PDB file of C-alpha atoms in Angstrom:
ATOM      1  CA  MET Q   1      36.356  -7.792 -12.368  1.00 45.00           C
ATOM      2  CA  ALA Q   2      35.120  -4.641 -13.607  1.00 54.00           C
ATOM      3  CA  ASN Q   3      32.884  -2.990 -11.046  1.00 69.00           C
ATOM      4  CA  ARG Q   4      31.620  -6.233  -9.488  1.00 92.00           C
ATOM      5  CA  ILE Q   5      34.298  -5.611  -7.397  1.00 92.00           C
ATOM      6  CA  LEU Q   6      34.776  -2.581  -5.387  1.00 92.00           C
ATOM      7  CA  LYS Q   7      38.117  -1.100  -4.119  1.00 91.00           C
ATOM      8  CA  ALA Q   8      36.905  -0.964  -0.338  1.00 92.00           C
ATOM      9  CA  PRO Q   9      37.637   2.821   0.622  1.00 91.00           C
ATOM     10  CA  ARG Q  10      40.040   3.768   4.041  1.00 89.00           C
ATOM     11  CA  ASN Q  11      36.872   6.038   5.072  1.00 89.00           C
ATOM     12  CA  ALA Q  12      33.928   3.320   6.201  1.00 89.00           C
ATOM     13  CA  GLN Q  13      31.555   6.289   5.601  1.00 89.00           C
ATOM     14  CA  THR Q  14      31.874   6.765   1.812  1.00 91.00           C
ATOM     15  CA  LEU Q  15      28.842   5.527  -0.088  1.00 91.00           C
ATOM     16  CA  LEU Q  16      29.296   3.231  -2.588  1.00 94.00           C
ATOM     17  CA  PHE Q  17      27.089   0.802  -4.790  1.00 95.00           C
ATOM     18  CA  TRP Q  18      27.668  -1.985  -6.314  1.00 96.00           C
ATOM     19  CA  PRO Q  19      25.837  -3.078 -10.536  1.00 95.00           C
ATOM     20  CA  ALA Q  20      22.211  -3.626  -9.837  1.00 96.00           C
ATOM     21  CA  LYS Q  21      20.468  -6.862 -10.568  1.00 96.00           C
ATOM     22  CA  ALA Q  22      17.595  -8.676 -11.465  1.00 97.00           C
ATOM     23  CA  PRO Q  23      15.662 -10.348  -8.687  1.00 96.00           C
ATOM     24  CA  ASP Q  24      16.065 -14.069 -10.210  1.00 95.00           C
ATOM     25  CA  GLU Q  25      19.715 -12.810 -11.246  1.00 96.00           C
ATOM     26  CA  VAL Q  26      22.836 -14.866  -9.574  1.00 96.00           C
ATOM     27  CA  VAL Q  27      25.665 -12.320  -9.054  1.00 96.00           C
ATOM     28  CA  GLU Q  28      28.985 -12.527  -7.809  1.00 97.00           C
ATOM     29  CA  ARG Q  29      30.241  -9.266  -5.896  1.00 97.00           C
ATOM     30  CA  GLY Q  30      33.036  -8.167  -3.708  1.00 97.00           C
ATOM     31  CA  PHE Q  31      35.559  -6.050  -2.182  1.00 96.00           C
ATOM     32  CA  ASP Q  32      39.384  -5.408  -2.666  1.00 95.00           C
ATOM     33  CA  TRP Q  33      40.447  -4.241   0.660  1.00 96.00           C
ATOM     34  CA  SER Q  34      44.169  -3.713  -0.689  1.00 92.00           C
ATOM     35  CA  ASP Q  35      44.246  -0.168  -0.053  1.00 89.00           C
ATOM     36  CA  VAL Q  36      42.889  -0.330   3.227  1.00 94.00           C
ATOM     37  CA  LEU Q  37      45.211  -3.056   4.297  1.00 95.00           C
ATOM     38  CA  LEU Q  38      48.577  -1.211   3.045  1.00 91.00           C
ATOM     39  CA  ALA Q  39      50.445   0.058   5.902  1.00 91.00           C
ATOM     40  CA  PRO Q  40      51.659   3.702   5.546  1.00 91.00           C
ATOM     41  CA  ALA Q  41      55.474   2.329   4.329  1.00 93.00           C
ATOM     42  CA  GLU Q  42      53.431   0.070   1.764  1.00 92.00           C
ATOM     43  CA  ARG Q  43      51.669   2.731   0.619  1.00 88.00           C
ATOM     44  CA  ALA Q  44      54.815   4.926  -0.367  1.00 92.00           C
ATOM     45  CA  ARG Q  45      56.277   1.830  -2.157  1.00 92.00           C
ATOM     46  CA  LEU Q  46      53.418   1.474  -4.346  1.00 89.00           C
ATOM     47  CA  ALA Q  47      53.104   5.302  -4.825  1.00 90.00           C
ATOM     48  CA  ALA Q  48      56.756   4.853  -6.100  1.00 94.00           C
ATOM     49  CA  GLY Q  49      55.402   2.454  -8.876  1.00 94.00           C
ATOM     50  CA  GLU Q  50      56.063  -0.912  -6.903  1.00 92.00           C
ATOM     51  CA  THR Q  51      53.999  -3.879  -6.902  1.00 90.00           C
ATOM     52  CA  VAL Q  52      52.883  -3.907  -3.035  1.00 88.00           C
ATOM     53  CA  THR Q  53      51.186  -7.217  -1.342  1.00 87.00           C
ATOM     54  CA  PRO Q  54      49.634  -5.663   2.257  1.00 91.00           C
ATOM     55  CA  ALA Q  55      51.734  -7.601   5.018  1.00 91.00           C
ATOM     56  CA  ASP Q  56      48.084  -8.131   6.703  1.00 93.00           C
ATOM     57  CA  GLY Q  57      45.689  -9.951   5.277  1.00 94.00           C
ATOM     58  CA  ILE Q  58      42.091 -11.186   5.004  1.00 97.00           C
ATOM     59  CA  LYS Q  59      41.757 -13.986   7.739  1.00 97.00           C
ATOM     60  CA  ALA Q  60      37.880 -14.404   7.670  1.00 97.00           C
ATOM     61  CA  SER Q  61      35.230 -12.367   6.013  1.00 97.00           C
ATOM     62  CA  SER Q  62      31.533 -12.242   6.462  1.00 97.00           C
ATOM     63  CA  TYR Q  63      28.239 -10.722   4.691  1.00 97.00           C
ATOM     64  CA  VAL Q  64      25.786  -9.452   6.743  1.00 97.00           C
ATOM     65  CA  LEU Q  65      22.744  -9.456   4.545  1.00 97.00           C
ATOM     66  CA  PRO Q  66      19.332  -8.031   4.699  1.00 97.00           C
ATOM     67  CA  GLN Q  67      16.274 -10.155   4.626  1.00 96.00           C
ATOM     68  CA  GLY Q  68      15.426 -11.090   0.856  1.00 96.00           C
ATOM     69  CA  ILE Q  69      18.978 -11.571  -0.199  1.00 97.00           C
ATOM     70  CA  VAL Q  70      20.604 -14.930   0.258  1.00 96.00           C
ATOM     71  CA  ALA Q  71      24.165 -15.967  -0.097  1.00 96.00           C
ATOM     72  CA  SER Q  72      24.802 -18.873  -2.121  1.00 94.00           C
ATOM     73  CA  ALA Q  73      28.890 -18.784  -1.917  1.00 95.00           C
ATOM     74  CA  SER Q  74      31.582 -16.856  -0.044  1.00 96.00           C
ATOM     75  CA  SER Q  75      35.386 -16.912  -0.374  1.00 96.00           C
ATOM     76  CA  ASN Q  76      38.095 -15.127  -0.136  1.00 96.00           C
ATOM     77  CA  THR Q  77      41.986 -14.288  -0.745  1.00 95.00           C
ATOM     78  CA  ALA Q  78      44.100 -12.245   1.595  1.00 93.00           C
ATOM     79  CA  THR Q  79      42.936  -9.062  -0.229  1.00 95.00           C
ATOM     80  CA  ILE Q  80      39.941  -9.635  -1.869  1.00 96.00           C
ATOM     81  CA  ALA Q  81      36.778 -10.693  -0.132  1.00 97.00           C
ATOM     82  CA  LEU Q  82      33.600 -12.084  -2.999  1.00 97.00           C
ATOM     83  CA  VAL Q  83      30.302 -13.401  -2.391  1.00 98.00           C
ATOM     84  CA  THR Q  84      27.549 -14.897  -4.642  1.00 97.00           C
ATOM     85  CA  LEU Q  85      24.126 -13.445  -4.164  1.00 97.00           C
ATOM     86  CA  THR Q  86      20.472 -14.124  -5.416  1.00 96.00           C
ATOM     87  CA  GLY Q  87      17.020 -12.877  -4.919  1.00 97.00           C
ATOM     88  CA  GLY Q  88      15.628  -9.619  -3.407  1.00 97.00           C
ATOM     89  CA  GLU Q  89      12.620  -7.525  -4.127  1.00 96.00           C
ATOM     90  CA  LEU Q  90      12.525  -5.533  -7.580  1.00 97.00           C
ATOM     91  CA  GLY Q  91      12.390  -1.676  -6.756  1.00 97.00           C
ATOM     92  CA  ARG Q  92      14.396  -2.010  -3.335  1.00 97.00           C
ATOM     93  CA  VAL Q  93      17.535  -0.949  -2.370  1.00 97.00           C
ATOM     94  CA  TYR Q  94      19.694  -2.946   0.327  1.00 98.00           C
ATOM     95  CA  SER Q  95      22.386  -2.507   2.157  1.00 97.00           C
ATOM     96  CA  VAL Q  96      25.361  -5.292   2.683  1.00 97.00           C
ATOM     97  CA  ALA Q  97      28.029  -5.313   4.967  1.00 97.00           C
ATOM     98  CA  ASN Q  98      31.131  -7.001   4.636  1.00 98.00           C
ATOM     99  CA  ARG Q  99      33.061  -7.640   7.794  1.00 98.00           C
ATOM    100  CA  ILE Q 100      36.953  -9.052   7.555  1.00 98.00           C
ATOM    101  CA  GLU Q 101      39.296  -9.849  10.117  1.00 98.00           C
ATOM    102  CA  THR Q 102      42.749  -9.345   9.212  1.00 97.00           C
ATOM    103  CA  ALA Q 103      45.582 -12.066  10.283  1.00 95.00           C
ATOM    104  CA  LYS Q 104      46.617  -9.346  12.728  1.00 94.00           C
ATOM    105  CA  GLY Q 105      43.590  -8.851  14.557  1.00 96.00           C
ATOM    106  CA  GLN Q 106      42.153  -5.797  12.970  1.00 95.00           C
ATOM    107  CA  GLN Q 107      38.297  -6.059  12.625  1.00 97.00           C
ATOM    108  CA  LEU Q 108      36.939  -3.969   9.132  1.00 97.00           C
ATOM    109  CA  GLU Q 109      33.794  -3.114   8.043  1.00 97.00           C
ATOM    110  CA  ARG Q 110      32.471  -1.699   4.818  1.00 96.00           C
ATOM    111  CA  VAL Q 111      29.017  -1.358   3.380  1.00 96.00           C
ATOM    112  CA  VAL Q 112      27.771  -0.985  -0.258  1.00 96.00           C
ATOM    113  CA  LYS Q 113      23.948  -0.666  -1.585  1.00 97.00           C
ATOM    114  CA  LEU Q 114      22.283  -3.234  -4.161  1.00 97.00           C
ATOM    115  CA  ARG Q 115      20.068  -1.943  -6.052  1.00 97.00           C
ATOM    116  CA  ILE Q 116      17.440  -4.665  -7.650  1.00 97.00           C
ATOM    117  CA  ARG Q 117      15.846  -3.751 -11.028  1.00 95.00           C
ATOM    118  CA  THR Q 118      14.724  -5.319 -14.217  1.00 89.00           C
ATOM    119  CA  LYS Q 119      16.711  -7.104 -16.584  1.00 77.00           C
TER     120      LYS Q 119
END
């Protein structure tokens, strides 16, 4: 998973970058929403060293893509939202938004930057 799947920050204003990709490269990227979805009691158990799965998980996920970037696939688990991306113009930096709805009805969004570079 390395840095292709970023931890979604609790603060939506945090500036995030995925690893760069080439225009002809097909890459899978995503967000791990675990930290955002944890309730305060779950966070406390996690801090105490327990393994914790959020009680409120991802029900639906979508990616909002700028012109020039194409999603060929997307999927999600209860905590991770993935997308497979192609395209992009060399030298550009794109903003990609991931919007999720949780089982308890929360609607959340995080935006990440994706730089297009040569291989």
